[in-house]
PDB file of C-alpha atoms in Angstrom:
ATOM      1  CA  UNK V  22      -6.280  -7.013   9.163  1.00  0.00           C
ATOM      2  CA  UNK V  23      -5.643  -3.480   7.922  1.00  0.00           C
ATOM      3  CA  UNK V  24      -5.331  -0.604  10.430  1.00  0.00           C
ATOM      4  CA  UNK V  25      -5.339   2.983   9.183  1.00  0.00           C
ATOM      5  CA  UNK V  26      -2.286   5.170   9.888  1.00  0.00           C
ATOM      6  CA  UNK V  27      -3.363   8.649  10.956  1.00  0.00           C
ATOM      7  CA  UNK V  28      -1.687  12.033  10.798  1.00  0.00           C
ATOM      8  CA  UNK V  29      -0.912  12.229   7.047  1.00  0.00           C
ATOM      9  CA  UNK V  30      -2.311  14.539   4.394  1.00  0.00           C
ATOM     10  CA  UNK V  31      -5.735  13.672   2.907  1.00  0.00           C
ATOM     11  CA  UNK V  32      -4.025  12.732  -0.340  1.00  0.00           C
ATOM     12  CA  UNK V  33      -2.253   9.883   1.436  1.00  0.00           C
ATOM     13  CA  UNK V  34      -3.974   6.549   2.031  1.00  0.00           C
ATOM     14  CA  UNK V  35      -1.991   4.767   4.746  1.00  0.00           C
ATOM     15  CA  UNK V  36      -2.436   1.395   6.360  1.00  0.00           C
ATOM     16  CA  UNK V  37      -0.552  -1.180   8.383  1.00  0.00           C
ATOM     17  CA  UNK V  38      -1.230  -4.829   7.711  1.00  0.00           C
ATOM     18  CA  UNK V  39      -1.187  -7.331  10.578  1.00  0.00           C
ATOM     19  CA  UNK V  40      -2.105 -10.945  10.874  1.00  0.00           C
ATOM     20  CA  UNK V  41      -3.632 -12.383   7.693  1.00  0.00           C
ATOM     21  CA  UNK V  42      -5.110  -9.845   5.312  1.00  0.00           C
ATOM     22  CA  UNK V  43      -8.401 -11.007   3.822  1.00  0.00           C
ATOM     23  CA  UNK V  44     -10.545  -9.802   0.902  1.00  0.00           C
ATOM     24  CA  UNK V  45     -12.966  -8.174   3.342  1.00  0.00           C
ATOM     25  CA  UNK V  46     -10.162  -5.949   4.589  1.00  0.00           C
ATOM     26  CA  UNK V  47      -9.928  -4.496   1.053  1.00  0.00           C
ATOM     27  CA  UNK V  48     -13.670  -4.301   0.498  1.00  0.00           C
ATOM     28  CA  UNK V  49     -14.571  -2.861   3.908  1.00  0.00           C
ATOM     29  CA  UNK V  50     -11.491  -0.770   4.782  1.00  0.00           C
ATOM     30  CA  UNK V  51      -9.065  -0.051   1.993  1.00  0.00           C
ATOM     31  CA  UNK V  52     -11.405   0.474  -0.975  1.00  0.00           C
ATOM     32  CA  UNK V  53     -13.512   3.081   0.807  1.00  0.00           C
ATOM     33  CA  UNK V  54     -10.414   4.980   1.926  1.00  0.00           C
ATOM     34  CA  UNK V  55      -9.012   5.016  -1.626  1.00  0.00           C
ATOM     35  CA  UNK V  56     -12.303   6.085  -3.040  1.00  0.00           C
ATOM     36  CA  UNK V  57     -12.601   8.925  -0.585  1.00  0.00           C
ATOM     37  CA  UNK V  58      -9.139  10.139  -1.355  1.00  0.00           C
ATOM     38  CA  UNK V  59      -9.762   9.968  -5.053  1.00  0.00           C
ATOM     39  CA  UNK V  60     -12.930  12.041  -4.738  1.00  0.00           C
ATOM     40  CA  UNK V  61     -10.912  14.829  -3.218  1.00  0.00           C
ATOM     41  CA  UNK V  62      -7.683  14.502  -5.285  1.00  0.00           C
ATOM     42  CA  UNK V  63      -6.700  13.726  -8.829  1.00  0.00           C
ATOM     43  CA  UNK V  64      -3.873  11.533  -7.656  1.00  0.00           C
ATOM     44  CA  UNK V  65      -3.248   9.787  -4.364  1.00  0.00           C
ATOM     45  CA  UNK V  66      -0.308   8.384  -2.481  1.00  0.00           C
ATOM     46  CA  UNK V  67      -0.228   5.094  -0.652  1.00  0.00           C
ATOM     47  CA  UNK V  68       1.804   4.162   2.416  1.00  0.00           C
ATOM     48  CA  UNK V  69       1.678   0.428   3.167  1.00  0.00           C
ATOM     49  CA  UNK V  70       3.397  -1.063   6.203  1.00  0.00           C
ATOM     50  CA  UNK V  71       3.901  -4.839   6.521  1.00  0.00           C
ATOM     51  CA  UNK V  72       4.995  -4.992  10.099  1.00  0.00           C
ATOM     52  CA  UNK V  73       6.305  -7.776  12.300  1.00  0.00           C
ATOM     53  CA  UNK V  74       2.735  -8.938  12.950  1.00  0.00           C
ATOM     54  CA  UNK V  75       1.937  -9.398   9.235  1.00  0.00           C
ATOM     55  CA  UNK V  76       1.406 -13.068   8.292  1.00  0.00           C
ATOM     56  CA  UNK V  77       0.301 -12.804   4.663  1.00  0.00           C
ATOM     57  CA  UNK V  78      -2.637 -12.617   2.320  1.00  0.00           C
ATOM     58  CA  UNK V  79      -5.465 -14.980   1.487  1.00  0.00           C
ATOM     59  CA  UNK V  80      -5.826 -15.763  -2.193  1.00  0.00           C
ATOM     60  CA  UNK V  81      -8.933 -13.581  -2.425  1.00  0.00           C
ATOM     61  CA  UNK V  82      -7.071 -10.669  -0.732  1.00  0.00           C
ATOM     62  CA  UNK V  83      -4.347 -10.930  -3.333  1.00  0.00           C
ATOM     63  CA  UNK V  84      -6.976 -10.590  -6.067  1.00  0.00           C
ATOM     64  CA  UNK V  85      -8.523  -7.592  -4.282  1.00  0.00           C
ATOM     65  CA  UNK V  86      -5.059  -5.988  -4.065  1.00  0.00           C
ATOM     66  CA  UNK V  87      -4.679  -6.423  -7.844  1.00  0.00           C
ATOM     67  CA  UNK V  88      -8.088  -4.879  -8.470  1.00  0.00           C
ATOM     68  CA  UNK V  89      -7.295  -1.831  -6.353  1.00  0.00           C
ATOM     69  CA  UNK V  90      -3.994  -1.210  -7.997  1.00  0.00           C
ATOM     70  CA  UNK V  91      -5.153  -1.764 -11.568  1.00  0.00           C
ATOM     71  CA  UNK V  92      -8.586  -0.115 -11.052  1.00  0.00           C
ATOM     72  CA  UNK V  93      -6.914   3.229 -10.253  1.00  0.00           C
ATOM     73  CA  UNK V  94      -3.756   2.705 -12.271  1.00  0.00           C
ATOM     74  CA  UNK V  95      -3.122   6.268 -13.510  1.00  0.00           C
ATOM     75  CA  UNK V  96      -4.047   7.862 -10.235  1.00  0.00           C
ATOM     76  CA  UNK V  97      -1.285   6.536  -7.989  1.00  0.00           C
ATOM     77  CA  UNK V  98       1.293   9.337  -7.497  1.00  0.00           C
ATOM     78  CA  UNK V  99       3.574   7.710  -4.948  1.00  0.00           C
ATOM     79  CA  UNK V 100       3.700   4.322  -3.189  1.00  0.00           C
ATOM     80  CA  UNK V 101       5.831   3.636  -0.098  1.00  0.00           C
ATOM     81  CA  UNK V 102       6.190   0.024   1.003  1.00  0.00           C
ATOM     82  CA  UNK V 103       7.593  -0.394   4.530  1.00  0.00           C
ATOM     83  CA  UNK V 104       8.680  -3.882   5.468  1.00  0.00           C
ATOM     84  CA  UNK V 105      11.628  -5.955   6.576  1.00  0.00           C
ATOM     85  CA  UNK V 106      10.403  -9.005   4.554  1.00  0.00           C
ATOM     86  CA  UNK V 107      12.983  -9.708   1.914  1.00  0.00           C
ATOM     87  CA  UNK V 108      10.456 -11.465  -0.292  1.00  0.00           C
ATOM     88  CA  UNK V 109       8.514  -8.245  -0.787  1.00  0.00           C
ATOM     89  CA  UNK V 110      11.757  -6.225  -1.208  1.00  0.00           C
ATOM     90  CA  UNK V 111      12.879  -8.641  -3.944  1.00  0.00           C
ATOM     91  CA  UNK V 112       9.513  -8.635  -5.635  1.00  0.00           C
ATOM     92  CA  UNK V 113       9.428  -4.848  -5.700  1.00  0.00           C
ATOM     93  CA  UNK V 114      12.969  -4.597  -6.997  1.00  0.00           C
ATOM     94  CA  UNK V 115      12.117  -7.106  -9.792  1.00  0.00           C
ATOM     95  CA  UNK V 116       8.734  -5.671 -10.766  1.00  0.00           C
ATOM     96  CA  UNK V 117       8.742  -2.158  -9.397  1.00  0.00           C
ATOM     97  CA  UNK V 118       9.141  -0.661 -12.853  1.00  0.00           C
ATOM     98  CA  UNK V 119       5.619  -1.937 -13.580  1.00  0.00           C
ATOM     99  CA  UNK V 120       4.057   0.207 -10.829  1.00  0.00           C
ATOM    100  CA  UNK V 121       2.546   3.530 -11.611  1.00  0.00           C
ATOM    101  CA  UNK V 122       4.098   6.644 -10.092  1.00  0.00           C
ATOM    102  CA  UNK V 123       7.037   6.680  -7.803  1.00  0.00           C
ATOM    103  CA  UNK V 124       7.640   3.536  -5.714  1.00  0.00           C
ATOM    104  CA  UNK V 125      10.086   3.388  -2.807  1.00  0.00           C
ATOM    105  CA  UNK V 126      10.967   0.703  -0.376  1.00  0.00           C
ATOM    106  CA  UNK V 127      11.648   1.384   3.361  1.00  0.00           C
ATOM    107  CA  UNK V 128      12.632  -0.839   6.297  1.00  0.00           C
ATOM    108  CA  UNK V 129      10.503  -0.821   9.354  1.00  0.00           C
ATOM    109  CA  UNK V 130      13.157   1.218  11.128  1.00  0.00           C
ATOM    110  CA  UNK V 131      12.660   3.870   8.411  1.00  0.00           C
ATOM    111  CA  UNK V 132       8.869   4.369   8.890  1.00  0.00           C
ATOM    112  CA  UNK V 133       9.322   8.023   9.813  1.00  0.00           C
ATOM    113  CA  UNK V 134      11.302   8.609   6.621  1.00  0.00           C
ATOM    114  CA  UNK V 135       8.608   6.806   4.646  1.00  0.00           C
ATOM    115  CA  UNK V 136       5.951   9.074   6.122  1.00  0.00           C
ATOM    116  CA  UNK V 137       8.047  12.186   5.326  1.00  0.00           C
ATOM    117  CA  UNK V 138       8.636  10.930   1.727  1.00  0.00           C
ATOM    118  CA  UNK V 139       4.958  10.031   1.044  1.00  0.00           C
ATOM    119  CA  UNK V 140       3.738  13.387   2.442  1.00  0.00           C
ATOM    120  CA  UNK V 141       6.273  15.525   0.587  1.00  0.00           C
TER     121      UNK V 141
END
């Protein structure tokens, strides 16, 4: 499930993932939010929190994630990933150079810092 994170500028798309994220979460929640932000801004920023309640993605959700990222490739200005999961930290460290825009990792304890960075 994806829950929106409120209180950030309109150029920031922000969500927290919990439980198992499914393709419908992207289609019904994330995609419309990204599309709305891109209608108002040339580039958008993305804050994504994988909290303690996050369990993972279905295979279809992983495909939807790829489509969102690649579909708007040149329009991502900043991406902040907030998680304590070392698997995601290691993946971003290994493949972060492939991501468009600035990409920064934060721990869950640094969520406030991530919000400040993504909004700046």
